[in-house]
Coordinates of C-alpha atoms in Angstrom, one line a residue:
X3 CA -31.5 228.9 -110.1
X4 CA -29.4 226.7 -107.8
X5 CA -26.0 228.5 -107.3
X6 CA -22.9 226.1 -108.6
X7 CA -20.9 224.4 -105.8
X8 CA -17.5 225.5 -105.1
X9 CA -14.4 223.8 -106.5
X10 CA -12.4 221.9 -103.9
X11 CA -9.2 223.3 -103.5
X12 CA -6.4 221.2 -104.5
X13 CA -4.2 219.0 -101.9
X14 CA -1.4 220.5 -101.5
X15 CA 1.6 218.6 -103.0
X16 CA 3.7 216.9 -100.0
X17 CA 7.3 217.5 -99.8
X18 CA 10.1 215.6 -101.4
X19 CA 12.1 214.0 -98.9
X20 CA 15.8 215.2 -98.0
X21 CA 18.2 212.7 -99.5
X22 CA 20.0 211.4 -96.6
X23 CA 23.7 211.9 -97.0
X24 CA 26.2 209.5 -98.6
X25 CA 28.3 207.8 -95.9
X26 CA 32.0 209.0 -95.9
X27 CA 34.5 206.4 -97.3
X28 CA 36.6 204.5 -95.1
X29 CA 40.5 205.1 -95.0
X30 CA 42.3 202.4 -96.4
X31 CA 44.2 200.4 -93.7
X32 CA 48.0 201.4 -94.2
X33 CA 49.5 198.0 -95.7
X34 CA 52.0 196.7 -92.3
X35 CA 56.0 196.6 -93.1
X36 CA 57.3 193.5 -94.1
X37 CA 59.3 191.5 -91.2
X38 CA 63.0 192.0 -92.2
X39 CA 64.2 188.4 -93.2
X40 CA 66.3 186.7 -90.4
X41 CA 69.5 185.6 -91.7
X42 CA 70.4 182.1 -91.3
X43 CA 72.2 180.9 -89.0
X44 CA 76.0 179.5 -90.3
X45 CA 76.4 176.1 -90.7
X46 CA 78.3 173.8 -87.8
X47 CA 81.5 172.5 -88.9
X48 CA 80.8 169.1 -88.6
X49 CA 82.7 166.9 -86.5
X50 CA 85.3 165.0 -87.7
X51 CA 84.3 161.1 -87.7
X52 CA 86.2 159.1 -84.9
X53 CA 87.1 155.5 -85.3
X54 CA 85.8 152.5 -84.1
X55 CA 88.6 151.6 -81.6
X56 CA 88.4 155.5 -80.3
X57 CA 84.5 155.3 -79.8
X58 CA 84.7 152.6 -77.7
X59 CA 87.5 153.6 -75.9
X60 CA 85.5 156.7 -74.8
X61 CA 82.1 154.6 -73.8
X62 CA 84.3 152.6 -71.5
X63 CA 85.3 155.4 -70.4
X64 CA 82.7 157.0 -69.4
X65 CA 81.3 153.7 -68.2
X66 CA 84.0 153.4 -65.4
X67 CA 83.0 157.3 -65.0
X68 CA 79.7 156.5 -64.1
X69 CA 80.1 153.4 -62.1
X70 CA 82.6 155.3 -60.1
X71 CA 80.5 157.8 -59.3
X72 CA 77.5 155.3 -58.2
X73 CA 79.4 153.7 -55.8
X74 CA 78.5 154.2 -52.7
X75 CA 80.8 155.7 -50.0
X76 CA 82.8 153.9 -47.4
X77 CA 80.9 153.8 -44.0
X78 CA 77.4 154.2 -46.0
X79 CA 75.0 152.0 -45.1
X80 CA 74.6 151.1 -48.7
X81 CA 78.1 150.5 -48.6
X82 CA 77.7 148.3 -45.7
X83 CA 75.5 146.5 -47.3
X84 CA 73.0 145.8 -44.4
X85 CA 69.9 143.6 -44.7
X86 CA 70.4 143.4 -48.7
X87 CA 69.7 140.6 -50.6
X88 CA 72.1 138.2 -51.2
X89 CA 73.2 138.5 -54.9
X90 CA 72.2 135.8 -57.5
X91 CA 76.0 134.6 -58.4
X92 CA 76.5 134.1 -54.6
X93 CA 73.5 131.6 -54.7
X94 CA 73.4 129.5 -57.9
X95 CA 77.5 129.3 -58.2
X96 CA 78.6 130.1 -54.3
X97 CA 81.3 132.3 -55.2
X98 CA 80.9 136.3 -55.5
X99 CA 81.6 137.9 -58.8
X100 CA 83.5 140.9 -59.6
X101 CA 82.2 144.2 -60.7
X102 CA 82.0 144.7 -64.3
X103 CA 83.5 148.3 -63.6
X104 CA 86.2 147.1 -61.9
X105 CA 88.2 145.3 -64.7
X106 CA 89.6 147.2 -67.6
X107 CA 91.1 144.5 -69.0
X108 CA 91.4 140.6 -68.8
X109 CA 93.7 139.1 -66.0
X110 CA 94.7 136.4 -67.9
X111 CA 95.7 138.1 -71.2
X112 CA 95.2 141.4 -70.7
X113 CA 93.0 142.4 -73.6
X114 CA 91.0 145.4 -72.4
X115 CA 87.4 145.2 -72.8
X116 CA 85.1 147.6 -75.3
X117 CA 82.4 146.9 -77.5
X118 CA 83.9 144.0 -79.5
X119 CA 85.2 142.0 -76.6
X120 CA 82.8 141.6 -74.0
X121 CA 83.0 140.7 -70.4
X122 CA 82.2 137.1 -68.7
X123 CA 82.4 136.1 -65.6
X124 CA 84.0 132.9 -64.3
X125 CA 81.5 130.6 -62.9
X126 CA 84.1 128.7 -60.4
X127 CA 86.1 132.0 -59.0
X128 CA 84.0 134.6 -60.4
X129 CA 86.5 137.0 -61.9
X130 CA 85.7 139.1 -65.2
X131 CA 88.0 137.4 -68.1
X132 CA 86.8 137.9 -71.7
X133 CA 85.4 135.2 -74.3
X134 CA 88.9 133.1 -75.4
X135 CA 90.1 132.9 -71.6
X136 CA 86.9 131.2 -70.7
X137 CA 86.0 128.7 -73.8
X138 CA 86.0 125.7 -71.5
X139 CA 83.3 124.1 -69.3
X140 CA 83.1 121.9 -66.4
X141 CA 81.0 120.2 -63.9
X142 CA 80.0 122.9 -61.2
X143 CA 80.0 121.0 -57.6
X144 CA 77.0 123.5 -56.4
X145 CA 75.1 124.1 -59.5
X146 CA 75.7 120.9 -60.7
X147 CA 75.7 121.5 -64.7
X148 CA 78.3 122.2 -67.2
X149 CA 79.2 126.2 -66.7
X150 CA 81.9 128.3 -68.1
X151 CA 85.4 128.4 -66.6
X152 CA 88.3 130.1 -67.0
X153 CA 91.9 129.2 -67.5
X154 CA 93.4 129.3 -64.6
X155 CA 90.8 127.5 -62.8
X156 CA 91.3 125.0 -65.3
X157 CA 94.9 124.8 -64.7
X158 CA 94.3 125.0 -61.1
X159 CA 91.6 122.3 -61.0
X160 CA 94.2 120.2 -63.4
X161 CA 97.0 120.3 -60.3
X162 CA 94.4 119.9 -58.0
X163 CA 93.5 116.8 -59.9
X164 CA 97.3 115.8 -60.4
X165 CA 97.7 116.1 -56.8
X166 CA 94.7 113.8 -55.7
X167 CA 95.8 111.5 -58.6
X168 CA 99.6 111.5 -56.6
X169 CA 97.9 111.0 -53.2
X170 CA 95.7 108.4 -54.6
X171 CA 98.7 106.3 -55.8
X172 CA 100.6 106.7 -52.4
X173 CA 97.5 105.6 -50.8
X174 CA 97.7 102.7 -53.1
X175 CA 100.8 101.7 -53.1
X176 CA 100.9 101.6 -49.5
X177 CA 97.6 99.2 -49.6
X178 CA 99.5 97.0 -51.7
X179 CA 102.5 96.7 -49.2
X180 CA 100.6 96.7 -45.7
X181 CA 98.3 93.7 -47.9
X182 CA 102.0 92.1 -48.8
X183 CA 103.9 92.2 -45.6
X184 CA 100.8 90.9 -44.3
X185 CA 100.5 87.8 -46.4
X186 CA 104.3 87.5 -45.8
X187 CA 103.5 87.1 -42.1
X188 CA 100.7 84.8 -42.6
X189 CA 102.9 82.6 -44.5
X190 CA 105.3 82.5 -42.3
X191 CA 103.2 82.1 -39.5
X192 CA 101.8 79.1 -41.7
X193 CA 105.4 77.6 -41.9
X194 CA 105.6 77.7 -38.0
X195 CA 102.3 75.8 -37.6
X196 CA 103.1 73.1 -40.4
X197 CA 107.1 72.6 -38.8
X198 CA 105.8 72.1 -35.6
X199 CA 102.9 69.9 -36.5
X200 CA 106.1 68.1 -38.2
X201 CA 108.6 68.0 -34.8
X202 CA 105.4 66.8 -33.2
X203 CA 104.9 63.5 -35.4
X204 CA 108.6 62.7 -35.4
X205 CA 108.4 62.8 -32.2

């Protein structure tokens, strides 16, 4: 008889696996302090409101300030004034007009100047005089329109006008007497000729 074949021996069971270890928990992140609340700052009194009037008494002020301190020094050559253009007034009305910064107040009536009463200049002697000192007009010789003009050049071009109406009349009047005296003499030049035409014929 055949003899009976071996049994194969059984595999041999393979090992579990190690379990891998859990990973450790992260700490927490400590929460940060809170930022202590800055405390606010006090209110500024506020300032107390000034009045019209005092406002623009103060940006006058400071106006002058600041023209004073743009102009140049004496002996400058800005000062001097070499090789600049001529200014526009000097051209168009052939007079030179005064600084704005230079008047405080109107010459004629002495209101001063601010924000409600503005400066003009004179077209004819080119001061700074304000709006009512200035409401006429007249014929400028150089321009040759109607521009504004002060007071006193209107009562300085009305004497001036009075005076060439006087001369005027002298001139006249002594027209009339050289033309008078000299028709006297012709006359009586005329009477010569006629009585000695007469002595002539009765002779």
């Amino acid at each position: 008889p055949e003899p009976e074949p071996e049994p194969e021996p059984e595999p041999e069971p393979e090992p579990e696996p190690e379990p891998e270890p859990e990973p450790e928990p992260e700490p927490e992140p400590e929460p940060e302090p809170e930022p202590e609340p800055e405390p606010e700052p006090e209110p500024e009194p506020e300032p107390e409101p000034e009045s019209l009037m005092e406002s623009s008494r103060n940006l006058e002020q400071r106006r002058s300030e600041i023209a004073q301190e743009q102009e140049p020094e004496a002996g400058s050559v800005v000062a001097q004034d070499v090789g600049s253009p001529t200014p526009l007034s000097e051209v168009v009305y052939d007079v030179p007009w005064q600084h704005d910064h230079e008047a405080d107040n109107c010459p004629l009536c002495g209101t001063d100047f601010s924000l409600f009463t503005r400066r003009h200049h004179c077209r004819f002697c080119g001061k700074v005089i304000c709006a009512s000192c200035s409401e006429g007009q007249a014929m400028h010789p150089v321009a040759q329109s109607l521009q504004r003009i002060c007071a006193a050049c209107v009562q300085r071009a009305e004497a001036e006008d009075e005076q060439l109406e006087t001369i005027r009349q002298e001139s006249e009047r002594q027209v009339n007497e050289e033309n008078y005296f000299a028709k006297l003499r012709m006359r009586h030049k005329a009477n010569q000729l006629s009585h000695q035409a007469q002595n002539r014929r009765s002779s």
